């Protein structure tokens, strides 16, 4: 068991041990814990090395390792400020190439904001449609567009998207073709019912006429008086 010492420590260290090195650094200095086999050795530094960022606390300032892949130096655990050689920096992350719509600024390895393109305002949202139809569905898509007013070096491929699509919902309504077809079918059905009624009325009238003829009395002519 190593005994903590306040004397005989390295310069800038206020408290140390034989086994773990520095345990507490002087104010304004950062303590960095380095792994040495199964031990962690503490050293005091005026600033944190590459791959670490400095976190200041009231009791002790610490160097904390960056958690971002391929990051050489960082501002915080999840925000990189410089990537390893050959990689591009974009919004605190490291990439092999700049994301779509972005480009490296002035030969640096840092991606700039959307390629300095001048874009028009978005137009209004179009009608809700599905497979180019405007009726006969409940959920579809609607889109809106904008124009590229100016592109750097005339390369429009560096500019952001000119079309935006989103999901939309409409009240389920029947297509005009379906309504017309349904109306025609209803008309045919009404005509059929009318024709059936007319046929029934015709049969009924014929039957009444026959019954009337069957029940009619034959008039009797009175015999002439004998001469």
Coordinates of N, CA and C in Angstrom, one line a residue:
X1 N 0.9 -1.2 0.0 CA 0.0 0.0 0.0 C 0.9 1.2 0.0
X2 N 0.6 2.1 -1.0 CA 1.5 3.3 -1.1 C 0.9 4.4 -0.2
X3 N 1.8 5.1 0.4 CA 1.5 6.2 1.3 C 1.4 7.5 0.6
X4 N 0.3 8.3 0.8 CA 0.2 9.6 0.2 C 1.2 10.5 0.7
X5 N 1.8 11.3 -0.2 CA 2.8 12.3 0.3 C 2.4 13.7 -0.2
X6 N 2.8 14.7 0.5 CA 2.6 16.1 0.1 C 4.0 16.7 -0.2
X7 N 5.1 16.0 0.2 CA 6.4 16.5 -0.1 C 7.1 15.5 -1.0
X8 N 8.1 16.0 -1.8 CA 8.8 15.1 -2.7 C 8.1 14.8 -3.9
X9 N 6.9 15.4 -4.2 CA 6.1 15.2 -5.4 C 6.7 15.9 -6.6
X10 N 6.4 15.5 -7.8 CA 6.8 16.2 -9.0 C 6.3 17.6 -9.0
X11 N 7.0 18.4 -9.8 CA 6.6 19.9 -9.8 C 5.2 20.0 -10.3
X12 N 4.4 20.9 -9.6 CA 3.0 21.1 -10.0 C 2.0 20.2 -9.3
X13 N 2.6 19.2 -8.6 CA 1.7 18.2 -7.9 C 1.7 18.5 -6.4
X14 N 0.5 18.6 -5.9 CA 0.3 18.9 -4.5 C 0.2 17.7 -3.6
X15 N -0.2 16.6 -4.2 CA -0.4 15.3 -3.4 C -0.1 14.1 -4.3
X16 N 0.7 13.2 -3.9 CA 1.2 12.1 -4.7 C 1.3 10.8 -3.9
X17 N 1.5 9.7 -4.7 CA 1.8 8.4 -4.0 C 2.8 7.7 -4.9
X18 N 3.6 6.8 -4.2 CA 4.6 6.1 -5.0 C 4.0 5.1 -6.0
X19 N 2.8 4.7 -5.8 CA 2.2 3.7 -6.7 C 1.5 4.3 -7.8
X20 N 0.8 5.4 -7.6 CA -0.1 6.1 -8.6 C 0.3 7.4 -9.1
X21 N 1.5 7.9 -8.7 CA 2.0 9.2 -9.1 C 1.2 10.3 -8.5
X22 N 0.9 11.3 -9.3 CA 0.2 12.5 -8.7 C -1.3 12.2 -8.5
X23 N -1.8 12.6 -7.3 CA -3.2 12.5 -7.0 C -3.9 13.8 -7.1
X24 N -3.2 14.9 -6.9 CA -3.9 16.2 -6.9 C -2.9 17.2 -7.4
X25 N -3.3 17.9 -8.5 CA -2.4 18.9 -9.1 C -2.6 20.3 -8.5
X26 N -1.7 21.2 -8.7 CA -1.8 22.5 -8.3 C -2.9 23.2 -9.1
X27 N -3.5 24.3 -8.5 CA -4.6 25.0 -9.3 C -4.1 25.4 -10.6
X28 N -5.0 25.5 -11.6 CA -4.8 25.9 -13.0 C -4.1 24.8 -13.8
X29 N -3.6 23.7 -13.2 CA -3.0 22.6 -13.9 C -4.1 21.5 -14.1
X30 N -3.9 20.7 -15.1 CA -4.8 19.5 -15.4 C -4.1 18.2 -15.0
X31 N -4.9 17.3 -14.4 CA -4.3 16.0 -14.1 C -4.7 15.0 -15.2
X32 N -3.7 14.3 -15.7 CA -3.9 13.3 -16.8 C -3.6 12.0 -16.2
X33 N -4.5 11.0 -16.3 CA -4.3 9.7 -15.8 C -3.9 8.8 -17.0
X34 N -2.7 8.2 -16.9 CA -2.1 7.4 -18.0 C -2.1 5.9 -17.5
X35 N -2.5 5.0 -18.3 CA -2.5 3.6 -18.0 C -1.1 3.0 -18.1
X36 N -0.7 2.3 -17.1 CA 0.6 1.6 -17.1 C 0.4 0.2 -16.5
X37 N 0.2 -0.8 -17.4 CA -0.2 -2.1 -17.0 C -1.5 -2.0 -16.2
X38 N -1.5 -2.4 -14.9 CA -2.7 -2.4 -14.1 C -2.8 -1.1 -13.3
X39 N -1.8 -0.2 -13.5 CA -1.8 1.0 -12.7 C -2.2 2.2 -13.5
X40 N -2.8 3.2 -12.9 CA -3.0 4.5 -13.5 C -2.1 5.5 -12.8
X41 N -1.3 6.2 -13.7 CA -0.3 7.1 -13.2 C -0.8 8.5 -13.5
X42 N -0.8 9.4 -12.5 CA -1.3 10.7 -12.6 C -0.1 11.7 -12.9
X43 N -0.3 12.5 -13.9 CA 0.7 13.6 -14.1 C 0.0 14.9 -14.3
X44 N 0.7 16.0 -14.0 CA 0.1 17.4 -14.1 C 0.6 18.1 -15.3
X45 N -0.3 18.7 -16.1 CA 0.0 19.4 -17.3 C -0.7 20.8 -17.4
X46 N -0.1 21.8 -18.0 CA -0.7 23.1 -18.2 C -1.9 23.0 -19.1
X47 N -1.9 22.1 -20.1 CA -3.0 21.9 -21.0 C -3.0 20.4 -21.4
X48 N -4.2 20.0 -21.9 CA -4.4 18.6 -22.2 C -3.8 18.2 -23.5
X49 N -3.2 17.0 -23.8 CA -2.6 16.6 -25.0 C -3.7 16.3 -26.1
X50 N -3.2 16.0 -27.3 CA -4.2 15.7 -28.4 C -5.0 14.4 -28.0
X51 N -6.2 14.4 -28.4 CA -7.1 13.3 -28.0 C -7.8 13.5 -26.7
X52 N -7.5 14.6 -26.0 CA -8.2 14.9 -24.7 C -8.7 16.3 -24.7
X53 N -9.6 16.6 -23.8 CA -10.1 18.0 -23.6 C -10.1 18.2 -22.1
X54 N -9.9 19.5 -21.8 CA -9.8 19.9 -20.4 C -11.1 20.2 -19.8
X55 N -11.4 19.6 -18.6 CA -12.6 19.9 -17.9 C -12.2 20.5 -16.5
X56 N -12.7 21.7 -16.3 CA -12.3 22.4 -15.1 C -13.4 22.2 -14.0
X57 N -12.9 21.9 -12.8 CA -13.8 21.7 -11.7 C -13.3 22.5 -10.5
X58 N -14.1 22.7 -9.5 CA -13.6 23.5 -8.3 C -12.6 22.7 -7.5
X59 N -12.7 21.4 -7.5 CA -11.7 20.6 -6.7 C -10.5 20.3 -7.5
X60 N -10.6 19.9 -8.8 CA -9.5 19.5 -9.6 C -9.8 19.6 -11.1
X61 N -8.9 20.0 -11.9 CA -9.1 20.1 -13.3 C -8.6 18.7 -13.9
X62 N -9.4 18.2 -14.9 CA -9.0 16.9 -15.4 C -8.9 16.9 -16.9
X63 N -8.1 16.0 -17.5 CA -8.0 15.8 -18.9 C -8.8 14.5 -19.2
X64 N -9.8 14.7 -20.1 CA -10.8 13.6 -20.4 C -10.6 13.2 -21.9
X65 N -10.6 11.9 -22.2 CA -10.3 11.4 -23.5 C -11.5 11.7 -24.4
X66 N -11.2 12.1 -25.7 CA -12.3 12.3 -26.7 C -12.9 11.0 -27.0
X67 N -14.2 10.9 -27.2 CA -15.0 9.7 -27.5 C -15.4 9.6 -29.0
X68 N -14.9 10.6 -29.8 CA -15.3 10.6 -31.2 C -14.3 9.9 -32.0
X69 N -14.7 9.0 -32.9 CA -13.9 8.2 -33.7 C -13.0 9.1 -34.7
X70 N -11.7 8.7 -34.8 CA -10.8 9.4 -35.7 C -10.6 10.9 -35.3
X71 N -10.9 11.3 -34.1 CA -10.7 12.7 -33.7 C -9.3 12.9 -33.0
X72 N -8.6 13.9 -33.5 CA -7.3 14.2 -32.9 C -7.4 15.2 -31.7
X73 N -8.3 16.1 -31.7 CA -8.5 17.0 -30.6 C -10.0 17.4 -30.5
X74 N -10.5 17.6 -29.3 CA -11.9 17.9 -29.2 C -12.2 19.0 -28.2
X75 N -13.4 19.5 -28.3 CA -13.8 20.6 -27.4 C -14.6 20.0 -26.2
X76 N -15.3 18.9 -26.4 CA -16.0 18.2 -25.4 C -15.9 16.7 -25.7
X77 N -16.5 15.9 -24.9 CA -16.5 14.5 -25.1 C -17.0 14.1 -26.5
X78 N -18.0 14.8 -27.0 CA -18.7 14.4 -28.2 C -18.6 15.5 -29.3
X79 N -17.6 16.4 -29.3 CA -17.5 17.4 -30.3 C -16.1 17.6 -30.6
X80 N -15.8 17.2 -31.9 CA -14.4 17.2 -32.3 C -14.0 18.6 -32.9
X81 N -12.8 19.0 -32.7 CA -12.3 20.3 -33.3 C -11.2 20.1 -34.4
X82 N -10.6 18.9 -34.4 CA -9.7 18.5 -35.4 C -9.6 17.0 -35.6
X83 N -9.8 16.6 -36.9 CA -9.8 15.2 -37.2 C -8.3 14.7 -37.5
X84 N -8.2 13.4 -37.6 CA -6.9 12.8 -38.0 C -6.7 13.2 -39.5
X85 N -5.4 13.1 -39.9 CA -5.0 13.5 -41.2 C -5.8 12.8 -42.3
X86 N -6.3 13.5 -43.3 CA -7.0 13.0 -44.4 C -8.5 12.9 -44.2
X87 N -9.0 13.3 -43.1 CA -10.4 13.3 -42.8 C -11.0 14.7 -42.7
X88 N -12.3 14.8 -43.0 CA -12.9 16.1 -43.0 C -13.7 16.3 -41.7
X89 N -13.7 17.5 -41.2 CA -14.4 17.9 -40.0 C -15.8 18.5 -40.4
X90 N -16.9 18.0 -39.8 CA -18.2 18.6 -40.1 C -19.0 18.5 -38.8
X91 N -19.4 19.6 -38.2 CA -20.2 19.7 -37.1 C -19.8 18.8 -35.9
X92 N -18.5 18.8 -35.7 CA -17.9 18.1 -34.5 C -17.7 16.6 -34.8
X93 N -17.8 16.2 -36.1 CA -17.6 14.8 -36.4 C -16.6 14.6 -37.6
X94 N -16.0 13.5 -37.8 CA -15.0 13.2 -38.8 C -15.6 12.4 -39.9
X95 N -15.3 12.8 -41.2 CA -15.8 12.0 -42.3 C -14.8 11.9 -43.4
X96 N -14.9 10.8 -44.2 CA -14.0 10.6 -45.3 C -14.2 11.7 -46.4
X97 N -15.4 12.0 -46.6 CA -15.8 13.1 -47.5 C -16.9 14.0 -46.9
X98 N -17.0 15.2 -47.3 CA -18.0 16.1 -46.8 C -19.4 15.6 -47.1
X99 N -20.4 15.7 -46.2 CA -21.7 15.2 -46.4 C -22.3 16.0 -47.6
X100 N -23.3 15.4 -48.2 CA -24.0 15.9 -49.4 C -24.5 17.4 -49.2
X101 N -24.1 18.2 -50.1 CA -24.6 19.6 -50.0 C -23.5 20.5 -49.3
X102 N -22.4 19.9 -48.9 CA -21.4 20.7 -48.2 C -20.0 20.5 -48.9
X103 N -19.1 21.4 -48.7 CA -17.8 21.3 -49.4 C -16.7 21.9 -48.5
X104 N -15.5 21.4 -48.7 CA -14.4 21.9 -47.8 C -14.1 23.4 -48.2
X105 N -13.9 24.2 -47.2 CA -13.7 25.6 -47.4 C -12.3 26.0 -47.6
X106 N -12.0 26.6 -48.8 CA -10.7 27.2 -49.1 C -9.5 26.2 -48.9
X107 N -9.7 25.0 -49.4 CA -8.6 24.0 -49.3 C -8.4 23.4 -47.9
X108 N -9.2 23.8 -46.9 CA -9.0 23.2 -45.6 C -9.7 21.8 -45.5
X109 N -9.6 21.2 -44.4 CA -10.3 19.9 -44.2 C -11.5 20.1 -43.3
X110 N -12.1 21.3 -43.4 CA -13.3 21.5 -42.6 C -14.5 21.9 -43.6
X111 N -15.6 21.1 -43.5 CA -16.7 21.3 -44.4 C -17.5 22.6 -44.0
X112 N -17.7 23.4 -45.0 CA -18.5 24.6 -44.8 C -19.9 24.4 -44.9
X113 N -20.7 25.4 -44.5 CA -22.2 25.3 -44.6 C -22.6 25.2 -46.0
X114 N -23.8 24.8 -46.3 CA -24.3 24.4 -47.6 C -23.7 25.2 -48.7
X115 N -22.5 24.9 -49.2 CA -21.9 25.3 -50.5 C -22.2 26.7 -50.9
X116 N -22.6 27.6 -50.0 CA -22.7 29.0 -50.3 C -23.7 29.2 -51.5
X117 N -24.7 28.4 -51.6 CA -25.7 28.5 -52.6 C -26.8 29.5 -52.2
X118 N -27.3 30.2 -53.2 CA -28.4 31.2 -53.0 C -29.7 30.5 -53.5
X119 N -30.6 30.3 -52.6 CA -31.9 29.5 -52.9 C -33.1 30.5 -52.8
X120 N -34.1 30.2 -53.6 CA -35.4 30.9 -53.5 C -36.1 30.4 -52.3
X121 N -37.2 31.1 -52.0 CA -38.1 30.6 -50.9 C -38.8 29.4 -51.4
X122 N -39.2 28.6 -50.4 CA -40.0 27.4 -50.8 C -41.4 27.8 -51.3
X123 N -41.9 27.1 -52.4 CA -43.2 27.3 -52.9 C -44.2 26.7 -52.0
X124 N -45.5 26.9 -52.3 CA -46.6 26.2 -51.5 C -46.6 24.7 -51.7
X125 N -47.1 24.0 -50.7 CA -47.2 22.6 -50.8 C -48.3 22.2 -51.8
X126 N -48.0 21.2 -52.6 CA -48.9 20.8 -53.7 C -50.0 19.9 -53.1
X127 N -50.9 19.5 -54.0 CA -52.1 18.7 -53.5 C -51.6 17.3 -53.0
X128 N -52.3 16.7 -52.1 CA -52.0 15.4 -51.6 C -52.4 14.4 -52.7
X129 N -51.4 13.5 -53.1 CA -51.6 12.6 -54.1 C -51.0 11.2 -53.8
X130 N -51.4 10.2 -54.6 CA -50.8 8.9 -54.4 C -50.9 8.2 -55.8
X131 N -49.7 7.8 -56.3 CA -49.5 7.3 -57.6 C -50.2 8.1 -58.7
X132 N -50.0 9.4 -58.5 CA -50.5 10.4 -59.5 C -52.0 10.6 -59.4
X133 N -52.6 10.0 -58.4 CA -54.1 10.2 -58.3 C -54.4 11.1 -57.1
X134 N -55.5 11.9 -57.2 CA -55.8 12.8 -56.2 C -57.0 12.4 -55.4
X135 N -57.5 11.2 -55.6 CA -58.7 10.7 -54.9 C -58.6 9.2 -54.8
X136 N -59.5 8.7 -53.9 CA -59.6 7.2 -53.7 C -58.6 6.7 -52.8
X137 N -58.0 7.5 -51.9 CA -57.0 7.1 -50.9 C -57.1 7.9 -49.6
X138 N -56.5 7.5 -48.6 CA -56.5 8.2 -47.3 C -55.1 8.9 -47.0
X139 N -54.0 8.2 -47.3 CA -52.7 8.7 -47.0 C -51.9 8.8 -48.3
X140 N -51.2 9.9 -48.5 CA -50.4 10.0 -49.7 C -49.2 10.9 -49.4
X141 N -48.7 11.6 -50.4 CA -47.6 12.5 -50.3 C -47.9 13.9 -51.0
X142 N -47.3 14.9 -50.4 CA -47.3 16.2 -51.0 C -45.9 16.8 -51.1
X143 N -45.7 17.6 -52.1 CA -44.3 18.2 -52.2 C -44.4 19.7 -52.5
X144 N -43.2 20.3 -52.3 CA -43.0 21.7 -52.6 C -41.6 21.9 -53.2
X145 N -41.4 22.9 -53.9 CA -40.1 23.1 -54.6 C -39.6 24.5 -54.4
X146 N -38.3 24.6 -54.7 CA -37.6 25.9 -54.7 C -36.6 25.9 -55.8
X147 N -36.1 27.1 -56.2 CA -35.1 27.2 -57.3 C -33.7 27.6 -56.8
X148 N -32.7 27.2 -57.5 CA -31.4 27.6 -57.3 C -31.1 28.9 -58.0
X149 N -30.9 30.0 -57.2 CA -30.7 31.3 -57.8 C -29.3 31.5 -58.2
X150 N -28.4 31.0 -57.4 CA -27.0 31.1 -57.7 C -26.2 30.0 -57.0
X151 N -25.3 29.4 -57.8 CA -24.5 28.2 -57.3 C -23.0 28.6 -57.4
X152 N -22.2 28.2 -56.5 CA -20.7 28.5 -56.6 C -20.1 27.8 -57.8
X153 N -19.4 28.6 -58.6 CA -18.7 28.1 -59.8 C -19.7 27.5 -60.8
X154 N -21.0 27.8 -60.6 CA -22.0 27.2 -61.5 C -22.3 25.8 -61.3
X155 N -21.8 25.2 -60.2 CA -22.0 23.7 -60.0 C -23.2 23.5 -59.0
X156 N -24.3 23.2 -59.6 CA -25.6 23.1 -58.9 C -25.6 21.8 -58.0
X157 N -24.7 20.9 -58.3 CA -24.6 19.7 -57.5 C -24.2 19.9 -56.1
X158 N -23.6 21.1 -55.8 CA -23.1 21.4 -54.5 C -24.2 22.0 -53.6
X159 N -25.3 22.4 -54.3 CA -26.4 23.0 -53.6 C -27.4 22.0 -52.9
X160 N -28.1 22.5 -51.9 CA -29.1 21.6 -51.2 C -30.3 21.3 -52.1
X161 N -31.1 20.4 -51.6 CA -32.2 19.9 -52.4 C -33.2 21.0 -52.8
X162 N -33.8 20.8 -54.0 CA -34.8 21.8 -54.5 C -36.2 21.3 -54.3
X163 N -36.4 20.0 -53.9 CA -37.7 19.4 -53.7 C -37.8 18.8 -52.3
X164 N -38.9 19.0 -51.7 CA -39.1 18.5 -50.3 C -40.5 17.7 -50.3
X165 N -40.5 16.5 -49.8 CA -41.7 15.7 -49.8 C -42.1 15.3 -48.4
X166 N -43.4 15.3 -48.1 CA -43.8 14.9 -46.7 C -45.1 14.1 -46.9
X167 N -45.4 13.3 -45.9 CA -46.7 12.5 -45.9 C -47.9 13.4 -45.6
X168 N -49.0 13.0 -46.1 CA -50.2 13.8 -45.9 C -51.4 12.9 -45.8
X169 N -52.5 13.3 -45.2 CA -53.7 12.6 -45.0 C -54.9 13.4 -45.4
X170 N -55.7 12.8 -46.2 CA -56.9 13.4 -46.7 C -58.2 12.6 -46.3
X171 N -59.3 13.2 -46.2 CA -60.5 12.5 -46.0 C -60.8 11.6 -47.2
X172 N -61.1 10.3 -46.9 CA -61.3 9.4 -48.0 C -62.5 9.8 -48.9
X173 N -62.2 10.2 -50.1 CA -63.3 10.6 -51.0 C -63.2 9.7 -52.3
X174 N -64.4 9.5 -52.9 CA -64.5 8.7 -54.1 C -64.1 9.5 -55.3
X175 N -63.4 8.8 -56.3 CA -63.0 9.5 -57.5 C -64.3 9.8 -58.3
X176 N -64.3 10.9 -59.1 CA -65.4 11.2 -60.0 C -65.9 10.1 -60.9
X177 N -64.9 9.3 -61.4 CA -65.3 8.2 -62.2 C -66.1 7.2 -61.5
X178 N -65.7 7.0 -60.2 CA -66.4 6.0 -59.4 C -67.8 6.5 -59.0
X179 N -67.9 7.8 -58.8 CA -69.3 8.4 -58.5 C -70.2 8.3 -59.7
X180 N -69.6 8.6 -61.0 CA -70.4 8.6 -62.2 C -70.8 7.1 -62.4
X181 N -69.9 6.2 -62.2 CA -70.3 4.8 -62.5 C -71.4 4.3 -61.5
X182 N -71.2 4.8 -60.2 CA -72.2 4.4 -59.2 C -73.6 5.0 -59.6
X183 N -73.5 6.3 -60.1 CA -74.8 6.9 -60.5 C -75.4 6.2 -61.7
X184 N -74.6 5.8 -62.6 CA -75.1 5.1 -63.8 C -75.8 3.8 -63.4
X185 N -75.1 3.0 -62.4 CA -75.6 1.8 -62.0 C -76.9 2.0 -61.2
X186 N -77.0 3.1 -60.4 CA -78.2 3.4 -59.7 C -79.3 3.7 -60.7
X187 N -79.0 4.5 -61.8 CA -80.0 4.8 -62.8 C -80.5 3.6 -63.5
X188 N -79.6 2.6 -63.8 CA -80.0 1.4 -64.4 C -81.0 0.6 -63.5
X189 N -80.6 0.6 -62.2 CA -81.4 -0.1 -61.2 C -82.8 0.5 -61.1
X190 N -82.9 1.9 -61.1 CA -84.1 2.6 -61.1 C -85.0 2.3 -62.3
X191 N -84.3 2.3 -63.5 CA -85.0 2.0 -64.7 C -85.6 0.5 -64.7
X192 N -84.8 -0.4 -64.2 CA -85.2 -1.8 -64.1 C -86.5 -1.9 -63.2
X193 N -86.4 -1.2 -62.0 CA -87.5 -1.2 -61.1 C -88.8 -0.6 -61.7
X194 N -88.6 0.5 -62.5 CA -89.7 1.2 -63.2 C -90.3 0.3 -64.2
X195 N -89.4 -0.4 -65.0 CA -89.9 -1.3 -66.1 C -90.7 -2.5 -65.5
X196 N -90.1 -2.9 -64.4 CA -90.8 -4.1 -63.7 C -92.2 -3.7 -63.2
X197 N -92.3 -2.4 -62.7 CA -93.5 -1.9 -62.2 C -94.5 -1.7 -63.3
X198 N -94.0 -1.2 -64.5 CA -94.9 -1.0 -65.6 C -95.4 -2.3 -66.1
X199 N -94.6 -3.3 -66.1 CA -95.0 -4.6 -66.6 C -96.1 -5.2 -65.7
X200 N -95.9 -5.0 -64.4 CA -96.8 -5.5 -63.4 C -98.2 -4.8 -63.5
X201 N -98.1 -3.4 -63.8 CA -99.3 -2.7 -63.9 C -100.0 -3.1 -65.2
X202 N -99.3 -3.4 -66.3 CA -99.9 -3.8 -67.5 C -100.6 -5.2 -67.3
X203 N -99.9 -6.1 -66.6 CA -100.5 -7.4 -66.4 C -101.8 -7.2 -65.5
X204 N -101.7 -6.3 -64.5 CA -102.9 -6.1 -63.6 C -104.1 -5.6 -64.4
X205 N -103.8 -4.6 -65.4 CA -104.9 -4.0 -66.2 C -105.5 -5.0 -67.1
X206 N -104.7 -5.9 -67.7 CA -105.2 -7.0 -68.6 C -106.1 -7.9 -67.8
X207 N -105.6 -8.2 -66.6 CA -106.4 -9.2 -65.7 C -107.8 -8.6 -65.3
X208 N -107.8 -7.3 -65.0 CA -109.0 -6.6 -64.7 C -110.0 -6.6 -65.8
X209 N -109.5 -6.3 -67.0 CA -110.3 -6.3 -68.2 C -110.9 -7.6 -68.5
X210 N -110.1 -8.7 -68.3 CA -110.7 -10.1 -68.5 C -111.7 -10.4 -67.5
X211 N -111.5 -10.0 -66.2 CA -112.5 -10.3 -65.2 C -113.8 -9.5 -65.5
X212 N -113.6 -8.3 -66.0 CA -114.8 -7.5 -66.3 C -115.7 -8.1 -67.4
X213 N -114.9 -8.6 -68.4 CA -115.6 -9.3 -69.6 C -116.3 -10.6 -69.1
X214 N -115.7 -11.3 -68.2 CA -116.2 -12.6 -67.8 C -117.5 -12.3 -66.9
X215 N -117.6 -11.3 -66.2 CA -118.8 -11.1 -65.3 C -119.8 -10.2 -65.9
X216 N -119.7 -9.8 -67.2 CA -120.7 -8.9 -67.8 C -121.9 -9.6 -68.2
X217 N -123.1 -9.0 -68.1 CA -124.4 -9.6 -68.4 C -124.8 -9.2 -69.8
X218 N -125.3 -10.2 -70.5 CA -125.7 -10.0 -72.0 C -127.1 -9.4 -72.0
X219 N -127.3 -8.3 -72.6 CA -128.7 -7.6 -72.6 C -129.7 -8.5 -73.4
X220 N -130.9 -8.6 -72.8 CA -132.0 -9.4 -73.4 C -132.9 -8.5 -74.2
X221 N -133.1 -8.8 -75.5 CA -134.0 -8.0 -76.3 C -135.5 -8.5 -76.1
X222 N -136.4 -7.6 -75.7 CA -137.8 -8.1 -75.5 C -138.5 -8.6 -76.7
X223 N -139.2 -9.6 -76.6 CA -139.9 -10.2 -77.8 C -141.1 -9.3 -78.3
X224 N -141.2 -9.3 -79.6 CA -142.2 -8.4 -80.2 C -143.6 -9.0 -79.9
X225 N -144.7 -8.2 -79.6 CA -146.0 -8.8 -79.3 C -146.6 -9.5 -80.5
X226 N -147.3 -10.5 -80.3 CA -147.9 -11.3 -81.4 C -149.0 -10.5 -82.1
X227 N -148.9 -10.6 -83.3 CA -149.9 -9.9 -84.2 C -151.2 -10.6 -84.1

